[in-house]
Coordinates of C-alpha atoms and ligand atoms in Angstrom, one line a residue:
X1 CA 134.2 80.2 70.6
X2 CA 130.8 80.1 72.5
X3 CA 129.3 77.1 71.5
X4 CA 125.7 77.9 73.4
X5 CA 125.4 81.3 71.5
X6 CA 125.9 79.2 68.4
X7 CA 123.9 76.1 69.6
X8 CA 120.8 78.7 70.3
X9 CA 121.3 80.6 66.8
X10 CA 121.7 77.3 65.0
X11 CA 118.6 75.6 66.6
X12 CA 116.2 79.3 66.5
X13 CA 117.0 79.0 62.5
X14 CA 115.9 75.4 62.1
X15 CA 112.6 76.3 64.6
X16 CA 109.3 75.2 63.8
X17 CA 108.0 75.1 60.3
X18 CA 110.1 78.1 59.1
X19 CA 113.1 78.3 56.5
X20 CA 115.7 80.4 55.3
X21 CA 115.7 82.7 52.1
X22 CA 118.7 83.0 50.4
X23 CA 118.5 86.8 49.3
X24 CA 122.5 86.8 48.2
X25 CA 122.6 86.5 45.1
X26 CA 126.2 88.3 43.8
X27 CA 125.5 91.5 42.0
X28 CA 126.3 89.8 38.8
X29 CA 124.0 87.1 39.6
X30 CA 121.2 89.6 40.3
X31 CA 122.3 91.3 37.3
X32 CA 122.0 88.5 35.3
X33 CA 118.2 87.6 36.6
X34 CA 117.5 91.2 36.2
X35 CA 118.7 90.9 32.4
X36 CA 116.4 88.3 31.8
X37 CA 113.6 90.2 32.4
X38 CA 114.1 93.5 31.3
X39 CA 114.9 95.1 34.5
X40 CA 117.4 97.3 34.7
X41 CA 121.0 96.3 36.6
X42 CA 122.2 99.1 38.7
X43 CA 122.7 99.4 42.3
X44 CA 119.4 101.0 43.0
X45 CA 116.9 98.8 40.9
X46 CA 118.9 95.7 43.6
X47 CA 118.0 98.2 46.2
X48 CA 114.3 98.4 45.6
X49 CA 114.3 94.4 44.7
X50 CA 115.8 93.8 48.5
X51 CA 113.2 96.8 50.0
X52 CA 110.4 94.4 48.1
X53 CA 111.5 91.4 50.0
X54 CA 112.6 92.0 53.6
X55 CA 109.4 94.7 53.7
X56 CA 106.6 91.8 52.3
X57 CA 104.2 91.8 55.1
X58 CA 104.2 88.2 57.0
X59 CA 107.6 87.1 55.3
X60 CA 108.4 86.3 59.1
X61 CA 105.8 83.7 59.6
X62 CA 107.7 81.8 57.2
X63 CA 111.2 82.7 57.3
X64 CA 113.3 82.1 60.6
X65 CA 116.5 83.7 59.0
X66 CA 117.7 85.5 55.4
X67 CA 120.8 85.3 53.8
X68 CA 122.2 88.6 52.6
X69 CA 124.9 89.4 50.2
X70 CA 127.8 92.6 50.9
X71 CA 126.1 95.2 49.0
X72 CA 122.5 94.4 50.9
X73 CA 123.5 94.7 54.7
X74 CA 124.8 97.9 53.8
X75 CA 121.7 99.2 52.5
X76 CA 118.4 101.0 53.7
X77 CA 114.6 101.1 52.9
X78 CA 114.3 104.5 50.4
X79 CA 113.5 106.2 54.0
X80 CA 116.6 105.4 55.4
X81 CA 116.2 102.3 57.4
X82 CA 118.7 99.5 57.4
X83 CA 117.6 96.3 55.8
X84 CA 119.8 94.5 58.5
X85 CA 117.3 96.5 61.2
X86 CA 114.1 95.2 59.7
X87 CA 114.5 92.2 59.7
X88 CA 115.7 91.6 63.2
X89 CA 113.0 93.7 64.4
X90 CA 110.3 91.5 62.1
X91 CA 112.6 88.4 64.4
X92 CA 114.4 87.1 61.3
X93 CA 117.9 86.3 62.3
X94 CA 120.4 88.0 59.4
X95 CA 123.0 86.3 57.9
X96 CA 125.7 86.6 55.3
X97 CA 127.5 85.1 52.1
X98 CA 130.8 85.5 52.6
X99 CA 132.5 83.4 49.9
X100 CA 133.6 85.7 47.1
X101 CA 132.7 82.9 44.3
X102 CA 133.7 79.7 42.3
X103 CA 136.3 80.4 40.0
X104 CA 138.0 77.8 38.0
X105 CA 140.4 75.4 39.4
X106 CA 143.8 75.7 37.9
X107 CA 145.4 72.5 36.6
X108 CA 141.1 70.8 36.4
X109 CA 139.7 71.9 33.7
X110 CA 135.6 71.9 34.0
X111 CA 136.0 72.6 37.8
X112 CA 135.7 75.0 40.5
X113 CA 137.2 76.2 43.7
X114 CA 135.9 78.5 46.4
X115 CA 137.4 82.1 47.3
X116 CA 136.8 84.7 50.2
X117 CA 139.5 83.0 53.0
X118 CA 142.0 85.6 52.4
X119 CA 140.9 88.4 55.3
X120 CA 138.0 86.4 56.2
X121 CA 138.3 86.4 59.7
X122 CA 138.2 90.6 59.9
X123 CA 135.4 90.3 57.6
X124 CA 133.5 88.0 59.8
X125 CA 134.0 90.5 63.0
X126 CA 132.5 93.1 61.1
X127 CA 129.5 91.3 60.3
X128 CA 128.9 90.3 63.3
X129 CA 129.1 94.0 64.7
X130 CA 126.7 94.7 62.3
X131 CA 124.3 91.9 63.3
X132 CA 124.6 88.9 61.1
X133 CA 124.7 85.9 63.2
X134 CA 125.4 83.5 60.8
X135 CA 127.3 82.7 57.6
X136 CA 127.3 80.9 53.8
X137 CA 130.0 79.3 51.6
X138 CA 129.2 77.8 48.6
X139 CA 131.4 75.2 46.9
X140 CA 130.2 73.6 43.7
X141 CA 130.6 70.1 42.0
X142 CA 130.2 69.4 38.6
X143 CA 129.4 66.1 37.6
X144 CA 130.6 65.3 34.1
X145 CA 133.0 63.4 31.6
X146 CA 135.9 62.1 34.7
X147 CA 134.4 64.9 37.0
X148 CA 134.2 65.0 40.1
X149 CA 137.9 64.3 40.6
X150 CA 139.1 63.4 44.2
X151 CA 141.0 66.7 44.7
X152 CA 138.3 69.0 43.6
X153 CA 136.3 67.3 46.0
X154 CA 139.0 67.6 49.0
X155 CA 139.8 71.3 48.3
X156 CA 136.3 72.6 48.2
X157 CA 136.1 70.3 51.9
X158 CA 139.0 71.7 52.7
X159 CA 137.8 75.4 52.2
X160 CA 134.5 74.7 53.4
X161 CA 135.9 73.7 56.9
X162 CA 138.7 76.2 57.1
X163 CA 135.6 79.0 56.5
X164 CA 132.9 76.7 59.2
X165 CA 136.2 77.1 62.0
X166 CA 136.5 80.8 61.0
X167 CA 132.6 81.3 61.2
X168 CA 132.5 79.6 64.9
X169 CA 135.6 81.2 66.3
X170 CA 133.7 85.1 65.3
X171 CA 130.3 83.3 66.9
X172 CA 128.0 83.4 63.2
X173 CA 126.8 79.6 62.8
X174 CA 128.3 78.3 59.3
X175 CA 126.0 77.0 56.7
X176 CA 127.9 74.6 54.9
X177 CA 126.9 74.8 51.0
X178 CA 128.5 71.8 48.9
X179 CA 126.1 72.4 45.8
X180 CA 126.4 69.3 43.2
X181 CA 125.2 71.1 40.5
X182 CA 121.8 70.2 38.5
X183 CA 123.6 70.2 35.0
X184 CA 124.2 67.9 32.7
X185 CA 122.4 64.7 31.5
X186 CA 123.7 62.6 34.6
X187 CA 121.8 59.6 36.3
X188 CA 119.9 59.8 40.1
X189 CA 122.2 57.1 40.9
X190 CA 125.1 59.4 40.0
X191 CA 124.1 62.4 41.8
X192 CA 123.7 60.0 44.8
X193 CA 127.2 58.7 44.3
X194 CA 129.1 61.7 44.4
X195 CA 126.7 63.6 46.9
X196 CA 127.4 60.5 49.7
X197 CA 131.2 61.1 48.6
X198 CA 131.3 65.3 48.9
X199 CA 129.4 65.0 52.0
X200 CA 131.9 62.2 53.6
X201 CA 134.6 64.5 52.7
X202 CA 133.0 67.2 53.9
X203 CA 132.4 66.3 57.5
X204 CA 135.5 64.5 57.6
X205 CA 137.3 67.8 56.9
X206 CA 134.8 69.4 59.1
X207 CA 136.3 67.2 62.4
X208 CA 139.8 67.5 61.5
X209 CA 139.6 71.1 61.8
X210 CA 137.5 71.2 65.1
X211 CA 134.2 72.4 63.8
X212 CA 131.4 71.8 66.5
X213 CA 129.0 69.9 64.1
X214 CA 126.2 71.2 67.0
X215 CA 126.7 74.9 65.8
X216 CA 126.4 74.7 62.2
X217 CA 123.8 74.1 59.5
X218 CA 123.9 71.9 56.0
X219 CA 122.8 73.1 52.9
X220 CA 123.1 70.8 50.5
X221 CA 121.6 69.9 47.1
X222 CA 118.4 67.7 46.7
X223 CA 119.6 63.9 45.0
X224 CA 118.3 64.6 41.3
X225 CA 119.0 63.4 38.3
X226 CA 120.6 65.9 35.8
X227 CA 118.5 68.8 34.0
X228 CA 118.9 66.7 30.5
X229 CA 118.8 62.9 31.9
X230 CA 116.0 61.4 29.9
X231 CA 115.3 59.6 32.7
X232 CA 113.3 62.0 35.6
X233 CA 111.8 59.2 38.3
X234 CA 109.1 60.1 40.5
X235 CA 108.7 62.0 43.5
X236 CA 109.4 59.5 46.0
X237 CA 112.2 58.0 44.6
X238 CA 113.6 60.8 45.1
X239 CA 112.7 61.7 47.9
X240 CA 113.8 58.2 48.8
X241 CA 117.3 58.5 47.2
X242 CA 118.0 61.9 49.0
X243 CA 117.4 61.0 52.5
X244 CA 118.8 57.8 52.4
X245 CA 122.0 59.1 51.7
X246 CA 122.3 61.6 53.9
X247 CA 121.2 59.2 56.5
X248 CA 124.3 57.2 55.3
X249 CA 126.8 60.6 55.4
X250 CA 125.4 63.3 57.8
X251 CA 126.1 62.8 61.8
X252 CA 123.3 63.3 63.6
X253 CA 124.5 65.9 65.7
X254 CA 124.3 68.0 63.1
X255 CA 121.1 70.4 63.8
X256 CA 119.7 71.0 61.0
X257 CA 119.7 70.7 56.9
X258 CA 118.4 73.6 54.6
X259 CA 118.0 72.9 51.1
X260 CA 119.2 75.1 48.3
X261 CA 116.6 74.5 45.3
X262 CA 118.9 74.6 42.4
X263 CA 117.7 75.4 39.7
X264 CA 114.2 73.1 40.2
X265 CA 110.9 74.9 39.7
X266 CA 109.1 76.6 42.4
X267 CA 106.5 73.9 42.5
X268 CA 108.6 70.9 42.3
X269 CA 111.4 72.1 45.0
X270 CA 108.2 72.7 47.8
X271 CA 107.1 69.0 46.1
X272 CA 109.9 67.4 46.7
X273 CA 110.5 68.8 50.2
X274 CA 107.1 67.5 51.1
X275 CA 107.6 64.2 50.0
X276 CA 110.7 63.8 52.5
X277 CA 108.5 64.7 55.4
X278 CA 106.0 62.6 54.4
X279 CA 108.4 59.3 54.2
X280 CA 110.8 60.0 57.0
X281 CA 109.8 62.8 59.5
X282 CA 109.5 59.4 61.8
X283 CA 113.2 58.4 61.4
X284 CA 115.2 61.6 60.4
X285 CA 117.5 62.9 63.3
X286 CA 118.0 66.1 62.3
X287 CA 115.5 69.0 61.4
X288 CA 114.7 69.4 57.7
X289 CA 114.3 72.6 55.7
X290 CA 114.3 75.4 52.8
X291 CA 117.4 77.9 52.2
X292 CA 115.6 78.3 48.6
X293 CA 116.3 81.9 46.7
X294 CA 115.0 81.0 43.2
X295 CA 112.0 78.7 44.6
X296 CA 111.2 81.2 46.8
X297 CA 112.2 84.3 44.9
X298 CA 111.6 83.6 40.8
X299 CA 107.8 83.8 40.6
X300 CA 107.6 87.2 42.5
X301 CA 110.1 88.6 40.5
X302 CA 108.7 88.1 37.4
X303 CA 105.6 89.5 39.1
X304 CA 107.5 92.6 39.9
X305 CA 110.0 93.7 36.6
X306 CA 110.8 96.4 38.4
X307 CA 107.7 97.9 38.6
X308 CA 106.6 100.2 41.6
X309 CA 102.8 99.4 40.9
X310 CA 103.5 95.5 41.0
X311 CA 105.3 96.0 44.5
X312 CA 102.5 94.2 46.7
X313 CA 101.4 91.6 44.1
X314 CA 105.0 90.9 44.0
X315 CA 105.7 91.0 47.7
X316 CA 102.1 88.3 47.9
X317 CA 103.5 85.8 45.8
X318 CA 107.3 86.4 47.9
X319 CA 105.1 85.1 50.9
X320 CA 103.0 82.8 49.5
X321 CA 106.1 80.4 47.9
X322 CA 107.6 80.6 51.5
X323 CA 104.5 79.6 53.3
X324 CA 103.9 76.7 50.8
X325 CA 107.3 75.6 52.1
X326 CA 106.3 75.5 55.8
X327 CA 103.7 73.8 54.6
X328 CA 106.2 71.0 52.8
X329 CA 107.8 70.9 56.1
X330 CA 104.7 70.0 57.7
X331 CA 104.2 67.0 55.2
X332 CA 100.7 69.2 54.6
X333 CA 101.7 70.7 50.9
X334 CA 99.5 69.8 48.4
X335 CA 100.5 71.0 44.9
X336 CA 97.2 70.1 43.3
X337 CA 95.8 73.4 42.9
X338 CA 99.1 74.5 40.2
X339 CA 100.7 73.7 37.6
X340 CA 103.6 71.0 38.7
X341 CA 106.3 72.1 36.4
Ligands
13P1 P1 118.9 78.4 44.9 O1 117.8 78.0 45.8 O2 118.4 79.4 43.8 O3 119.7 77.3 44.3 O4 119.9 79.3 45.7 C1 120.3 78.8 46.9 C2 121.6 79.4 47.2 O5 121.8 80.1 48.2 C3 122.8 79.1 46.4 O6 124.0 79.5 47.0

């Protein structure tokens, strides 16, 4: 393991006022947002979608690094340049998804377990021969009826770590993605709960297996309350209830945190983010920051619907959601002129 190489790639993706974009979306995922809006689901309409993205003009003044999926690094612009070649040429650092999904947990019904260790560590070579200097996993947490239970919790650490070790050993900086999900009609106070208790799990899995908390990144979820709580409190509180506890479970070696936006609106996620730099930028040890595909991604593709002639509109609003999230890192964003939704 070199931990300078992974020190250096871990602290050039956390630079400044830039962010990643998570552009990894599974092809059923991608399907399945395609569906929505009419576009149609084959390999080459997720080619042109991926062309539109890492070619938008002045995506790198937002974005410091972009999250691929398997099917993307492999691909090319229609005249036969690698994706991957773009965008270290445009000084975006590549990286990859490499769980292979949540599937459901036999013997707990309702909840998941992570994939993709099986021949991970070849996979992880080839990637990096093909550029990609850094990694995802996502676990996910539900939060209902006697859920989270404890084991649920410790296997997805457990996986999470055993991937992170992997990861540092091929020299590709881990982001580690424990995602308690958005759904349900759960409290802030609930959210909080179990987030402080994935987290402590998390790292505490991530030191027994010898992870170098300097080389990796966190992307957690935001502290909310659930999509159908009838209670929805303000801004700051949560802004409030998020940093406060992962100033209670993060280390502070750890360089950097990269939100994933969840499922919130465009608006709100850059909001929200803002609101965090605003309150703490003064007293948070670590660097604070976007991994957003949806917040970043959802408006310009409903520009585009798989339209040629809606390319550049499209790619305009692409850069225009990530700039408005360097500006939330800057505690400068100002929502005022849209619709907070
Ligand atoms: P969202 O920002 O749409 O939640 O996606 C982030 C991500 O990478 C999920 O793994």
């Amino acid at each position: 393991m070199n931990i300078q190489e992974l020190k250096v790639t871990a602290q050039r993706l956390m630079a400044g006022d830039k962010g990643l974009l998570a552009m990894d979306e599974s092809t059923s995922t991608c399907n399945k947002r395609f569906e929505a809006l009419g576009i149609p689901q084959n390999e080459e309409y997720r080619r042109k979608y991926r062309e539109l993205i890492v070619t938008a003009p002045g995506l790198e003044n937002s974005i410091s690094g972009a999250i691929l999926f398997d099917e993307t690094i492999k691909q090319s612009t229609a005249d036969g340049t690698l994706f991957i070649d773009i965008l270290i040429k445009k000084g975006i650092i590549p990286g990859i998804k490499v769980d292979e999904g949540a599937v459901p947990m036999a013997g707990f019904p309702g909840e998941k377990a992570t994939e993709g260790l099986d021949g991970l560590r070849q996979r992880l070579t080839d990637y990096y021969q093909r550029g990609a200097r850094f990694a995802k996993w996502r676990a996910v947490i539900t939060i209902d009826e006697g859920i989270p239970t404890d084991t649920c919790i410790k296997t997805n650490a457990h996986l999470l770590a055993r991937y992170a070790a992997l990861c540092q050993e091929a020299g590709l900086v881990p982001i580690v993605e424990p995602e308690v999900l958005m759904d349900g009609t759960h409290t802030l106070e609930q959210c909080a709960g179990v987030t402080k208790k994935v987290l402590h799990k998390v790292f505490n899995e991530l030191y027994q297996q010898r992870v170098d908390l300097e080389g990796m990144i966190l992307k957690p979820n935001m502290v909310l309350p659930g999509l159908d709580c009838p209670v929805q409190p303000d801004t700051d509180t949560i802004a409030d209830a998020t940093i406060n506890c992962f100033l209670e479970s993060v280390p502070a070696t750890v360089p950097g945190i990269a939100f994933l936006s969840g499922g919130q609106s465009a608006t709100l996620a850059s909001v929200r983010l803002n609101a965090m730099h605003v309150r703490f930028d003064a007293i948070m040890p670590w660097a604070l920051t976007f991994s957003f595909s949806r917040a970043i991604q959802q408006p310009a593709l409903e520009i585009w619907k798989g339209n040629d002639q809606h390319i550049a509109e499209a790619q305009k609003e692409l850069v225009y959601r990530a700039a408005c999230n360097t500006t939330a890192r800057r505690g400068e964003y100002r929502a005022d002129a849209e619709t907070v939704v």
